[in-house]
């Protein structure tokens, strides 16, 4: 990941909330493709774990600090 971050420079106006929404959309696509089980209305936090990992990585790429 470090090599990737050194090679890219992205100019944007994204906020931490924007990136979280992107992560949510990615996880929703995984659920639609049956790659992740739909855990809506359950005590299973798998979807949130995936979302948090994606969100963290995107924040690193876009150099966004979490609020």
mmCIF file as Biopython writes it, N, C-alpha, C and O atoms, coordinates in Angstrom:
data_model
#
loop_
_atom_site.group_PDB
_atom_site.id
_atom_site.type_symbol
_atom_site.label_atom_id
_atom_site.label_alt_id
_atom_site.label_comp_id
_atom_site.label_asym_id
_atom_site.label_entity_id
_atom_site.label_seq_id
_atom_site.pdbx_PDB_ins_code
_atom_site.Cartn_x
_atom_site.Cartn_y
_atom_site.Cartn_z
_atom_site.occupancy
_atom_site.B_iso_or_equiv
_atom_site.auth_seq_id
_atom_site.auth_asym_id
_atom_site.pdbx_PDB_model_num
ATOM 1   N N  . UNK A ? 1  ? 0.818   -1.190  0.000  1.0 0.0 1  A 1 
ATOM 2   C CA . UNK A ? 1  ? 0.000   0.000   0.000  1.0 0.0 1  A 1 
ATOM 3   C C  . UNK A ? 1  ? 0.861   1.253   0.000  1.0 0.0 1  A 1 
ATOM 4   O O  . UNK A ? 1  ? 0.528   2.237   -0.660 1.0 0.0 1  A 1 
ATOM 5   N N  . UNK A ? 2  ? 1.955   1.223   0.729  1.0 0.0 2  A 1 
ATOM 6   C CA . UNK A ? 2  ? 2.825   2.398   0.803  1.0 0.0 2  A 1 
ATOM 7   C C  . UNK A ? 2  ? 3.340   2.795   -0.580 1.0 0.0 2  A 1 
ATOM 8   O O  . UNK A ? 2  ? 3.376   3.982   -0.907 1.0 0.0 2  A 1 
ATOM 9   N N  . UNK A ? 3  ? 3.738   1.817   -1.394 1.0 0.0 3  A 1 
ATOM 10  C CA . UNK A ? 3  ? 4.218   2.113   -2.742 1.0 0.0 3  A 1 
ATOM 11  C C  . UNK A ? 3  ? 3.119   2.765   -3.572 1.0 0.0 3  A 1 
ATOM 12  O O  . UNK A ? 3  ? 3.373   3.706   -4.323 1.0 0.0 3  A 1 
ATOM 13  N N  . UNK A ? 4  ? 1.899   2.258   -3.433 1.0 0.0 4  A 1 
ATOM 14  C CA . UNK A ? 4  ? 0.764   2.839   -4.154 1.0 0.0 4  A 1 
ATOM 15  C C  . UNK A ? 4  ? 0.562   4.287   -3.734 1.0 0.0 4  A 1 
ATOM 16  O O  . UNK A ? 4  ? 0.378   5.160   -4.581 1.0 0.0 4  A 1 
ATOM 17  N N  . UNK A ? 5  ? 0.597   4.545   -2.435 1.0 0.0 5  A 1 
ATOM 18  C CA . UNK A ? 5  ? 0.373   5.904   -1.943 1.0 0.0 5  A 1 
ATOM 19  C C  . UNK A ? 5  ? 1.450   6.864   -2.431 1.0 0.0 5  A 1 
ATOM 20  O O  . UNK A ? 5  ? 1.177   8.042   -2.660 1.0 0.0 5  A 1 
ATOM 21  N N  . UNK A ? 6  ? 2.658   6.370   -2.589 1.0 0.0 6  A 1 
ATOM 22  C CA . UNK A ? 6  ? 3.738   7.213   -3.093 1.0 0.0 6  A 1 
ATOM 23  C C  . UNK A ? 6  ? 3.566   7.535   -4.576 1.0 0.0 6  A 1 
ATOM 24  O O  . UNK A ? 6  ? 4.013   8.585   -5.036 1.0 0.0 6  A 1 
ATOM 25  N N  . UNK A ? 7  ? 2.919   6.640   -5.328 1.0 0.0 7  A 1 
ATOM 26  C CA . UNK A ? 7  ? 2.774   6.821   -6.777 1.0 0.0 7  A 1 
ATOM 27  C C  . UNK A ? 7  ? 1.574   7.669   -7.161 1.0 0.0 7  A 1 
ATOM 28  O O  . UNK A ? 7  ? 1.543   8.241   -8.251 1.0 0.0 7  A 1 
ATOM 29  N N  . UNK A ? 8  ? 0.584   7.759   -6.279 1.0 0.0 8  A 1 
ATOM 30  C CA . UNK A ? 8  ? -0.619  8.485   -6.669 1.0 0.0 8  A 1 
ATOM 31  C C  . UNK A ? 8  ? -0.743  9.794   -5.903 1.0 0.0 8  A 1 
ATOM 32  O O  . UNK A ? 8  ? -0.365  9.902   -4.736 1.0 0.0 8  A 1 
ATOM 33  N N  . UNK A ? 9  ? -1.275  10.756  -6.584 1.0 0.0 9  A 1 
ATOM 34  C CA . UNK A ? 9  ? -1.612  12.026  -5.948 1.0 0.0 9  A 1 
ATOM 35  C C  . UNK A ? 9  ? -3.003  12.380  -6.442 1.0 0.0 9  A 1 
ATOM 36  O O  . UNK A ? 9  ? -3.199  12.688  -7.617 1.0 0.0 9  A 1 
ATOM 37  N N  . UNK A ? 10 ? -3.962  12.332  -5.534 1.0 0.0 10 A 1 
ATOM 38  C CA . UNK A ? 10 ? -5.350  12.558  -5.893 1.0 0.0 10 A 1 
ATOM 39  C C  . UNK A ? 10 ? -5.807  13.872  -5.284 1.0 0.0 10 A 1 
ATOM 40  O O  . UNK A ? 10 ? -5.696  14.090  -4.078 1.0 0.0 10 A 1 
ATOM 41  N N  . UNK A ? 11 ? -6.321  14.740  -6.139 1.0 0.0 11 A 1 
ATOM 42  C CA . UNK A ? 11 ? -6.889  15.994  -5.674 1.0 0.0 11 A 1 
ATOM 43  C C  . UNK A ? 11 ? -8.401  15.808  -5.609 1.0 0.0 11 A 1 
ATOM 44  O O  . UNK A ? 11 ? -9.015  15.358  -6.577 1.0 0.0 11 A 1 
ATOM 45  N N  . UNK A ? 12 ? -8.988  16.145  -4.499 1.0 0.0 12 A 1 
ATOM 46  C CA . UNK A ? 12 ? -10.416 15.905  -4.307 1.0 0.0 12 A 1 
ATOM 47  C C  . UNK A ? 12 ? -10.970 16.848  -3.250 1.0 0.0 12 A 1 
ATOM 48  O O  . UNK A ? 12 ? -10.235 17.567  -2.573 1.0 0.0 12 A 1 
ATOM 49  N N  . UNK A ? 13 ? -12.271 16.818  -3.135 1.0 0.0 13 A 1 
ATOM 50  C CA . UNK A ? 13 ? -12.968 17.559  -2.078 1.0 0.0 13 A 1 
ATOM 51  C C  . UNK A ? 13 ? -13.783 16.609  -1.217 1.0 0.0 13 A 1 
ATOM 52  O O  . UNK A ? 13 ? -14.788 17.005  -0.627 1.0 0.0 13 A 1 
ATOM 53  N N  . UNK A ? 14 ? -13.352 15.358  -1.144 1.0 0.0 14 A 1 
ATOM 54  C CA . UNK A ? 14 ? -14.078 14.359  -0.370 1.0 0.0 14 A 1 
ATOM 55  C C  . UNK A ? 14 ? -13.910 14.591  1.120  1.0 0.0 14 A 1 
ATOM 56  O O  . UNK A ? 14 ? -12.862 15.036  1.587  1.0 0.0 14 A 1 
ATOM 57  N N  . UNK A ? 15 ? -14.973 14.278  1.858  1.0 0.0 15 A 1 
ATOM 58  C CA . UNK A ? 15 ? -14.920 14.320  3.310  1.0 0.0 15 A 1 
ATOM 59  C C  . UNK A ? 15 ? -14.882 12.892  3.845  1.0 0.0 15 A 1 
ATOM 60  O O  . UNK A ? 15 ? -15.073 11.932  3.098  1.0 0.0 15 A 1 
ATOM 61  N N  . UNK A ? 16 ? -14.638 12.766  5.131  1.0 0.0 16 A 1 
ATOM 62  C CA . UNK A ? 16 ? -14.663 11.464  5.772  1.0 0.0 16 A 1 
ATOM 63  C C  . UNK A ? 16 ? -16.039 10.808  5.582  1.0 0.0 16 A 1 
ATOM 64  O O  . UNK A ? 16 ? -16.125 9.602   5.352  1.0 0.0 16 A 1 
ATOM 65  N N  . UNK A ? 17 ? -17.103 11.597  5.679  1.0 0.0 17 A 1 
ATOM 66  C CA . UNK A ? 17 ? -18.455 11.069  5.475  1.0 0.0 17 A 1 
ATOM 67  C C  . UNK A ? 17 ? -18.665 10.586  4.046  1.0 0.0 17 A 1 
ATOM 68  O O  . UNK A ? 17 ? -19.321 9.567   3.829  1.0 0.0 17 A 1 
ATOM 69  N N  . UNK A ? 18 ? -18.114 11.310  3.065  1.0 0.0 18 A 1 
ATOM 70  C CA . UNK A ? 18 ? -18.199 10.874  1.667  1.0 0.0 18 A 1 
ATOM 71  C C  . UNK A ? 18 ? -17.548 9.506   1.491  1.0 0.0 18 A 1 
ATOM 72  O O  . UNK A ? 18 ? -18.095 8.623   0.831  1.0 0.0 18 A 1 
ATOM 73  N N  . UNK A ? 19 ? -16.385 9.349   2.085  1.0 0.0 19 A 1 
ATOM 74  C CA . UNK A ? 19 ? -15.644 8.092   1.959  1.0 0.0 19 A 1 
ATOM 75  C C  . UNK A ? 19 ? -16.394 6.967   2.667  1.0 0.0 19 A 1 
ATOM 76  O O  . UNK A ? 19 ? -16.420 5.839   2.175  1.0 0.0 19 A 1 
ATOM 77  N N  . UNK A ? 20 ? -16.997 7.256   3.802  1.0 0.0 20 A 1 
ATOM 78  C CA . UNK A ? 20 ? -17.794 6.233   4.503  1.0 0.0 20 A 1 
ATOM 79  C C  . UNK A ? 20 ? -18.969 5.798   3.623  1.0 0.0 20 A 1 
ATOM 80  O O  . UNK A ? 20 ? -19.295 4.612   3.563  1.0 0.0 20 A 1 
ATOM 81  N N  . UNK A ? 21 ? -19.601 6.750   2.943  1.0 0.0 21 A 1 
ATOM 82  C CA . UNK A ? 21 ? -20.711 6.406   2.050  1.0 0.0 21 A 1 
ATOM 83  C C  . UNK A ? 21 ? -20.230 5.537   0.884  1.0 0.0 21 A 1 
ATOM 84  O O  . UNK A ? 21 ? -20.926 4.605   0.481  1.0 0.0 21 A 1 
ATOM 85  N N  . UNK A ? 22 ? -19.071 5.830   0.354  1.0 0.0 22 A 1 
ATOM 86  C CA . UNK A ? 22 ? -18.495 4.996   -0.708 1.0 0.0 22 A 1 
ATOM 87  C C  . UNK A ? 22 ? -18.275 3.577   -0.180 1.0 0.0 22 A 1 
ATOM 88  O O  . UNK A ? 22 ? -18.609 2.602   -0.853 1.0 0.0 22 A 1 
ATOM 89  N N  . UNK A ? 23 ? -17.715 3.466   1.018  1.0 0.0 23 A 1 
ATOM 90  C CA . UNK A ? 23 ? -17.478 2.151   1.620  1.0 0.0 23 A 1 
ATOM 91  C C  . UNK A ? 23 ? -18.790 1.400   1.808  1.0 0.0 23 A 1 
ATOM 92  O O  . UNK A ? 23 ? -18.849 0.195   1.562  1.0 0.0 23 A 1 
ATOM 93  N N  . UNK A ? 24 ? -19.836 2.089   2.236  1.0 0.0 24 A 1 
ATOM 94  C CA . UNK A ? 24 ? -21.138 1.453   2.410  1.0 0.0 24 A 1 
ATOM 95  C C  . UNK A ? 24 ? -21.670 0.933   1.078  1.0 0.0 24 A 1 
ATOM 96  O O  . UNK A ? 24 ? -22.226 -0.164  1.014  1.0 0.0 24 A 1 
ATOM 97  N N  . UNK A ? 25 ? -21.504 1.709   0.029  1.0 0.0 25 A 1 
ATOM 98  C CA . UNK A ? 25 ? -21.959 1.286   -1.296 1.0 0.0 25 A 1 
ATOM 99  C C  . UNK A ? 25 ? -21.192 0.064   -1.794 1.0 0.0 25 A 1 
ATOM 100 O O  . UNK A ? 25 ? -21.769 -0.815  -2.434 1.0 0.0 25 A 1 
ATOM 101 N N  . UNK A ? 26 ? -19.903 0.009   -1.503 1.0 0.0 26 A 1 
ATOM 102 C CA . UNK A ? 26 ? -19.096 -1.152  -1.892 1.0 0.0 26 A 1 
ATOM 103 C C  . UNK A ? 26 ? -19.589 -2.392  -1.157 1.0 0.0 26 A 1 
ATOM 104 O O  . UNK A ? 26 ? -19.754 -3.449  -1.765 1.0 0.0 26 A 1 
ATOM 105 N N  . UNK A ? 27 ? -19.824 -2.271  0.136  1.0 0.0 27 A 1 
ATOM 106 C CA . UNK A ? 27 ? -20.314 -3.409  0.917  1.0 0.0 27 A 1 
ATOM 107 C C  . UNK A ? 27 ? -21.698 -3.832  0.422  1.0 0.0 27 A 1 
ATOM 108 O O  . UNK A ? 27 ? -21.981 -5.026  0.328  1.0 0.0 27 A 1 
ATOM 109 N N  . UNK A ? 28 ? -22.553 -2.873  0.108  1.0 0.0 28 A 1 
ATOM 110 C CA . UNK A ? 28 ? -23.876 -3.210  -0.439 1.0 0.0 28 A 1 
ATOM 111 C C  . UNK A ? 28 ? -23.748 -4.010  -1.735 1.0 0.0 28 A 1 
ATOM 112 O O  . UNK A ? 28 ? -24.522 -4.937  -1.975 1.0 0.0 28 A 1 
ATOM 113 N N  . UNK A ? 29 ? -22.769 -3.649  -2.569 1.0 0.0 29 A 1 
ATOM 114 C CA . UNK A ? 29 ? -22.537 -4.389  -3.816 1.0 0.0 29 A 1 
ATOM 115 C C  . UNK A ? 29 ? -22.068 -5.807  -3.515 1.0 0.0 29 A 1 
ATOM 116 O O  . UNK A ? 29 ? -22.465 -6.752  -4.197 1.0 0.0 29 A 1 
ATOM 117 N N  . UNK A ? 30 ? -21.221 -5.961  -2.491 1.0 0.0 30 A 1 
ATOM 118 C CA . UNK A ? 30 ? -20.786 -7.302  -2.079 1.0 0.0 30 A 1 
ATOM 119 C C  . UNK A ? 30 ? -21.979 -8.144  -1.632 1.0 0.0 30 A 1 
ATOM 120 O O  . UNK A ? 30 ? -22.065 -9.328  -1.959 1.0 0.0 30 A 1 
ATOM 121 N N  . UNK A ? 31 ? -22.896 -7.534  -0.889 1.0 0.0 31 A 1 
ATOM 122 C CA . UNK A ? 31 ? -24.092 -8.244  -0.424 1.0 0.0 31 A 1 
ATOM 123 C C  . UNK A ? 31 ? -24.949 -8.647  -1.621 1.0 0.0 31 A 1 
ATOM 124 O O  . UNK A ? 31 ? -25.421 -9.781  -1.695 1.0 0.0 31 A 1 
ATOM 125 N N  . UNK A ? 32 ? -25.151 -7.715  -2.563 1.0 0.0 32 A 1 
ATOM 126 C CA . UNK A ? 32 ? -25.952 -8.007  -3.762 1.0 0.0 32 A 1 
ATOM 127 C C  . UNK A ? 32 ? -25.361 -9.164  -4.570 1.0 0.0 32 A 1 
ATOM 128 O O  . UNK A ? 32 ? -26.096 -9.941  -5.180 1.0 0.0 32 A 1 
ATOM 129 N N  . UNK A ? 33 ? -24.050 -9.273  -4.572 1.0 0.0 33 A 1 
ATOM 130 C CA . UNK A ? 33 ? -23.369 -10.342 -5.315 1.0 0.0 33 A 1 
ATOM 131 C C  . UNK A ? 33 ? -23.216 -11.612 -4.477 1.0 0.0 33 A 1 
ATOM 132 O O  . UNK A ? 33 ? -22.571 -12.572 -4.900 1.0 0.0 33 A 1 
ATOM 133 N N  . UNK A ? 34 ? -23.818 -11.606 -3.283 1.0 0.0 34 A 1 
ATOM 134 C CA . UNK A ? 34 ? -23.747 -12.746 -2.357 1.0 0.0 34 A 1 
ATOM 135 C C  . UNK A ? 34 ? -22.323 -13.091 -1.938 1.0 0.0 34 A 1 
ATOM 136 O O  . UNK A ? 34 ? -22.019 -14.247 -1.645 1.0 0.0 34 A 1 
ATOM 137 N N  . UNK A ? 35 ? -21.459 -12.091 -1.911 1.0 0.0 35 A 1 
ATOM 138 C CA . UNK A ? 35 ? -20.090 -12.281 -1.434 1.0 0.0 35 A 1 
ATOM 139 C C  . UNK A ? 35 ? -20.018 -12.089 0.079  1.0 0.0 35 A 1 
ATOM 140 O O  . UNK A ? 35 ? -19.135 -12.627 0.748  1.0 0.0 35 A 1 
ATOM 141 N N  . UNK A ? 36 ? -20.966 -11.312 0.602  1.0 0.0 36 A 1 
ATOM 142 C CA . UNK A ? 36 ? -21.113 -11.092 2.036  1.0 0.0 36 A 1 
ATOM 143 C C  . UNK A ? 36 ? -22.579 -11.358 2.362  1.0 0.0 36 A 1 
ATOM 144 O O  . UNK A ? 36 ? -23.471 -10.945 1.621  1.0 0.0 36 A 1 
ATOM 145 N N  . UNK A ? 37 ? -22.822 -12.047 3.470  1.0 0.0 37 A 1 
ATOM 146 C CA . UNK A ? 37 ? -24.201 -12.316 3.872  1.0 0.0 37 A 1 
ATOM 147 C C  . UNK A ? 37 ? -24.868 -11.034 4.350  1.0 0.0 37 A 1 
ATOM 148 O O  . UNK A ? 37 ? -24.247 -10.225 5.039  1.0 0.0 37 A 1 
ATOM 149 N N  . UNK A ? 38 ? -26.122 -10.854 3.986  1.0 0.0 38 A 1 
ATOM 150 C CA . UNK A ? 38 ? -26.892 -9.689  4.422  1.0 0.0 38 A 1 
ATOM 151 C C  . UNK A ? 38 ? -27.176 -9.833  5.909  1.0 0.0 38 A 1 
ATOM 152 O O  . UNK A ? 38 ? -27.933 -10.712 6.321  1.0 0.0 38 A 1 
ATOM 153 N N  . UNK A ? 39 ? -26.561 -8.963  6.717  1.0 0.0 39 A 1 
ATOM 154 C CA . UNK A ? 39 ? -26.707 -9.035  8.166  1.0 0.0 39 A 1 
ATOM 155 C C  . UNK A ? 39 ? -27.628 -7.959  8.726  1.0 0.0 39 A 1 
ATOM 156 O O  . UNK A ? 39 ? -27.599 -7.671  9.922  1.0 0.0 39 A 1 
ATOM 157 N N  . UNK A ? 40 ? -28.447 -7.364  7.855  1.0 0.0 40 A 1 
ATOM 158 C CA . UNK A ? 40 ? -29.380 -6.344  8.308  1.0 0.0 40 A 1 
ATOM 159 C C  . UNK A ? 40 ? -30.313 -6.940  9.358  1.0 0.0 40 A 1 
ATOM 160 O O  . UNK A ? 40 ? -30.794 -8.064  9.210  1.0 0.0 40 A 1 
ATOM 161 N N  . UNK A ? 41 ? -30.558 -6.195  10.394 1.0 0.0 41 A 1 
ATOM 162 C CA . UNK A ? 41 ? -31.454 -6.604  11.477 1.0 0.0 41 A 1 
ATOM 163 C C  . UNK A ? 41 ? -30.980 -7.857  12.214 1.0 0.0 41 A 1 
ATOM 164 O O  . UNK A ? 41 ? -31.793 -8.636  12.712 1.0 0.0 41 A 1 
ATOM 165 N N  . UNK A ? 42 ? -29.673 -8.043  12.279 1.0 0.0 42 A 1 
ATOM 166 C CA . UNK A ? 42 ? -29.113 -9.148  13.065 1.0 0.0 42 A 1 
ATOM 167 C C  . UNK A ? 42 ? -28.040 -8.579  13.988 1.0 0.0 42 A 1 
ATOM 168 O O  . UNK A ? 42 ? -27.721 -7.392  13.922 1.0 0.0 42 A 1 
ATOM 169 N N  . UNK A ? 43 ? -27.501 -9.410  14.827 1.0 0.0 43 A 1 
ATOM 170 C CA . UNK A ? 43 ? -26.413 -8.998  15.713 1.0 0.0 43 A 1 
ATOM 171 C C  . UNK A ? 43 ? -25.043 -9.237  15.082 1.0 0.0 43 A 1 
ATOM 172 O O  . UNK A ? 43 ? -24.017 -8.984  15.713 1.0 0.0 43 A 1 
ATOM 173 N N  . UNK A ? 44 ? -25.022 -9.718  13.850 1.0 0.0 44 A 1 
ATOM 174 C CA . UNK A ? 44 ? -23.767 -10.004 13.151 1.0 0.0 44 A 1 
ATOM 175 C C  . UNK A ? 44 ? -23.209 -8.698  12.588 1.0 0.0 44 A 1 
ATOM 176 O O  . UNK A ? 44 ? -23.890 -7.999  11.838 1.0 0.0 44 A 1 
ATOM 177 N N  . UNK A ? 45 ? -21.981 -8.377  12.947 1.0 0.0 45 A 1 
ATOM 178 C CA . UNK A ? 45 ? -21.352 -7.116  12.513 1.0 0.0 45 A 1 
ATOM 179 C C  . UNK A ? 45 ? -20.404 -7.293  11.326 1.0 0.0 45 A 1 
ATOM 180 O O  . UNK A ? 45 ? -19.563 -6.431  11.074 1.0 0.0 45 A 1 
ATOM 181 N N  . UNK A ? 46 ? -20.534 -8.403  10.594 1.0 0.0 46 A 1 
ATOM 182 C CA . UNK A ? 46 ? -19.618 -8.672  9.487  1.0 0.0 46 A 1 
ATOM 183 C C  . UNK A ? 46 ? -19.630 -7.551  8.458  1.0 0.0 46 A 1 
ATOM 184 O O  . UNK A ? 46 ? -18.574 -7.104  8.010  1.0 0.0 46 A 1 
ATOM 185 N N  . UNK A ? 47 ? -20.829 -7.095  8.080  1.0 0.0 47 A 1 
ATOM 186 C CA . UNK A ? 47 ? -20.916 -6.015  7.088  1.0 0.0 47 A 1 
ATOM 187 C C  . UNK A ? 47 ? -20.179 -4.770  7.576  1.0 0.0 47 A 1 
ATOM 188 O O  . UNK A ? 47 ? -19.472 -4.119  6.807  1.0 0.0 47 A 1 
ATOM 189 N N  . UNK A ? 48 ? -20.349 -4.445  8.853  1.0 0.0 48 A 1 
ATOM 190 C CA . UNK A ? 48 ? -19.685 -3.267  9.406  1.0 0.0 48 A 1 
ATOM 191 C C  . UNK A ? 48 ? -18.169 -3.444  9.444  1.0 0.0 48 A 1 
ATOM 192 O O  . UNK A ? 48 ? -17.425 -2.486  9.236  1.0 0.0 48 A 1 
ATOM 193 N N  . UNK A ? 49 ? -17.719 -4.648  9.705  1.0 0.0 49 A 1 
ATOM 194 C CA . UNK A ? 49 ? -16.275 -4.912  9.716  1.0 0.0 49 A 1 
ATOM 195 C C  . UNK A ? 49 ? -15.691 -4.681  8.322  1.0 0.0 49 A 1 
ATOM 196 O O  . UNK A ? 49 ? -14.645 -4.048  8.181  1.0 0.0 49 A 1 
ATOM 197 N N  . UNK A ? 50 ? -16.369 -5.196  7.295  1.0 0.0 50 A 1 
ATOM 198 C CA . UNK A ? 50 ? -15.920 -4.960  5.918  1.0 0.0 50 A 1 
ATOM 199 C C  . UNK A ? 50 ? -15.930 -3.468  5.611  1.0 0.0 50 A 1 
ATOM 200 O O  . UNK A ? 50 ? -14.971 -2.934  5.054  1.0 0.0 50 A 1 
ATOM 201 N N  . UNK A ? 51 ? -17.018 -2.800  5.978  1.0 0.0 51 A 1 
ATOM 202 C CA . UNK A ? 51 ? -17.144 -1.367  5.720  1.0 0.0 51 A 1 
ATOM 203 C C  . UNK A ? 51 ? -16.020 -0.587  6.391  1.0 0.0 51 A 1 
ATOM 204 O O  . UNK A ? 51 ? -15.441 0.312   5.781  1.0 0.0 51 A 1 
ATOM 205 N N  . UNK A ? 52 ? -15.707 -0.922  7.634  1.0 0.0 52 A 1 
ATOM 206 C CA . UNK A ? 52 ? -14.657 -0.207  8.358  1.0 0.0 52 A 1 
ATOM 207 C C  . UNK A ? 52 ? -13.291 -0.393  7.711  1.0 0.0 52 A 1 
ATOM 208 O O  . UNK A ? 52 ? -12.506 0.552   7.632  1.0 0.0 52 A 1 
ATOM 209 N N  . UNK A ? 53 ? -13.002 -1.611  7.246  1.0 0.0 53 A 1 
ATOM 210 C CA . UNK A ? 53 ? -11.718 -1.870  6.586  1.0 0.0 53 A 1 
ATOM 211 C C  . UNK A ? 53 ? -11.617 -1.081  5.290  1.0 0.0 53 A 1 
ATOM 212 O O  . UNK A ? 53 ? -10.598 -0.445  5.022  1.0 0.0 53 A 1 
ATOM 213 N N  . UNK A ? 54 ? -12.676 -1.122  4.483  1.0 0.0 54 A 1 
ATOM 214 C CA . UNK A ? 54 ? -12.679 -0.390  3.207  1.0 0.0 54 A 1 
ATOM 215 C C  . UNK A ? 54 ? -12.550 1.104   3.466  1.0 0.0 54 A 1 
ATOM 216 O O  . UNK A ? 54 ? -11.788 1.792   2.787  1.0 0.0 54 A 1 
ATOM 217 N N  . UNK A ? 55 ? -13.294 1.606   4.447  1.0 0.0 55 A 1 
ATOM 218 C CA . UNK A ? 55 ? -13.262 3.031   4.791  1.0 0.0 55 A 1 
ATOM 219 C C  . UNK A ? 55 ? -11.852 3.462   5.199  1.0 0.0 55 A 1 
ATOM 220 O O  . UNK A ? 55 ? -11.356 4.497   4.754  1.0 0.0 55 A 1 
ATOM 221 N N  . UNK A ? 56 ? -11.222 2.666   6.039  1.0 0.0 56 A 1 
ATOM 222 C CA . UNK A ? 56 ? -9.867  2.989   6.497  1.0 0.0 56 A 1 
ATOM 223 C C  . UNK A ? 56 ? -8.885  3.040   5.330  1.0 0.0 56 A 1 
ATOM 224 O O  . UNK A ? 56 ? -8.074  3.962   5.242  1.0 0.0 56 A 1 
ATOM 225 N N  . UNK A ? 57 ? -8.953  2.059   4.440  1.0 0.0 57 A 1 
ATOM 226 C CA . UNK A ? 57 ? -8.032  2.021   3.296  1.0 0.0 57 A 1 
ATOM 227 C C  . UNK A ? 57 ? -8.275  3.191   2.349  1.0 0.0 57 A 1 
ATOM 228 O O  . UNK A ? 57 ? -7.324  3.797   1.855  1.0 0.0 57 A 1 
ATOM 229 N N  . UNK A ? 58 ? -9.540  3.511   2.093  1.0 0.0 58 A 1 
ATOM 230 C CA . UNK A ? 58 ? -9.837  4.648   1.217  1.0 0.0 58 A 1 
ATOM 231 C C  . UNK A ? 58 ? -9.360  5.951   1.847  1.0 0.0 58 A 1 
ATOM 232 O O  . UNK A ? 58 ? -8.846  6.822   1.146  1.0 0.0 58 A 1 
ATOM 233 N N  . UNK A ? 59 ? -9.522  6.093   3.152  1.0 0.0 59 A 1 
ATOM 234 C CA . UNK A ? 59 ? -9.023  7.297   3.822  1.0 0.0 59 A 1 
ATOM 235 C C  . UNK A ? 59 ? -7.509  7.415   3.665  1.0 0.0 59 A 1 
ATOM 236 O O  . UNK A ? 59 ? -6.988  8.516   3.490  1.0 0.0 59 A 1 
ATOM 237 N N  . UNK A ? 60 ? -6.804  6.290   3.728  1.0 0.0 60 A 1 
ATOM 238 C CA . UNK A ? 60 ? -5.343  6.321   3.512  1.0 0.0 60 A 1 
ATOM 239 C C  . UNK A ? 60 ? -5.027  6.789   2.098  1.0 0.0 60 A 1 
ATOM 240 O O  . UNK A ? 60 ? -4.145  7.624   1.896  1.0 0.0 60 A 1 
ATOM 241 N N  . UNK A ? 61 ? -5.746  6.251   1.124  1.0 0.0 61 A 1 
ATOM 242 C CA . UNK A ? 61 ? -5.489  6.604   -0.270 1.0 0.0 61 A 1 
ATOM 243 C C  . UNK A ? 61 ? -5.785  8.092   -0.519 1.0 0.0 61 A 1 
ATOM 244 O O  . UNK A ? 61 ? -5.019  8.778   -1.195 1.0 0.0 61 A 1 
ATOM 245 N N  . UNK A ? 62 ? -6.898  8.577   0.031  1.0 0.0 62 A 1 
ATOM 246 C CA . UNK A ? 62 ? -7.299  9.964   -0.201 1.0 0.0 62 A 1 
ATOM 247 C C  . UNK A ? 62 ? -6.720  10.920  0.832  1.0 0.0 62 A 1 
ATOM 248 O O  . UNK A ? 62 ? -6.999  12.119  0.795  1.0 0.0 62 A 1 
ATOM 249 N N  . UNK A ? 63 ? -5.905  10.390  1.766  1.0 0.0 63 A 1 
ATOM 250 C CA . UNK A ? 63 ? -5.267  11.198  2.798  1.0 0.0 63 A 1 
ATOM 251 C C  . UNK A ? 63 ? -6.303  12.015  3.579  1.0 0.0 63 A 1 
ATOM 252 O O  . UNK A ? 63 ? -6.189  13.233  3.721  1.0 0.0 63 A 1 
ATOM 253 N N  . UNK A ? 64 ? -7.303  11.307  4.074  1.0 0.0 64 A 1 
ATOM 254 C CA . UNK A ? 64 ? -8.375  11.933  4.851  1.0 0.0 64 A 1 
ATOM 255 C C  . UNK A ? 64 ? -8.268  11.443  6.297  1.0 0.0 64 A 1 
ATOM 256 O O  . UNK A ? 64 ? -8.125  10.249  6.559  1.0 0.0 64 A 1 
ATOM 257 N N  . UNK A ? 65 ? -8.338  12.378  7.204  1.0 0.0 65 A 1 
ATOM 258 C CA . UNK A ? 65 ? -8.315  12.045  8.622  1.0 0.0 65 A 1 
ATOM 259 C C  . UNK A ? 65 ? -9.738  11.763  9.079  1.0 0.0 65 A 1 
ATOM 260 O O  . UNK A ? 65 ? -10.672 12.469  8.701  1.0 0.0 65 A 1 
ATOM 261 N N  . UNK A ? 66 ? -9.898  10.714  9.905  1.0 0.0 66 A 1 
ATOM 262 C CA . UNK A ? 66 ? -11.220 10.397  10.423 1.0 0.0 66 A 1 
ATOM 263 C C  . UNK A ? 66 ? -11.586 11.421  11.478 1.0 0.0 66 A 1 
ATOM 264 O O  . UNK A ? 66 ? -10.751 11.823  12.288 1.0 0.0 66 A 1 
ATOM 265 N N  . UNK A ? 67 ? -12.850 11.843  11.461 1.0 0.0 67 A 1 
ATOM 266 C CA . UNK A ? 67 ? -13.331 12.871  12.408 1.0 0.0 67 A 1 
ATOM 267 C C  . UNK A ? 67 ? -13.250 12.403  13.823 1.0 0.0 67 A 1 
ATOM 268 O O  . UNK A ? 67 ? -13.613 13.141  14.739 1.0 0.0 67 A 1 
#
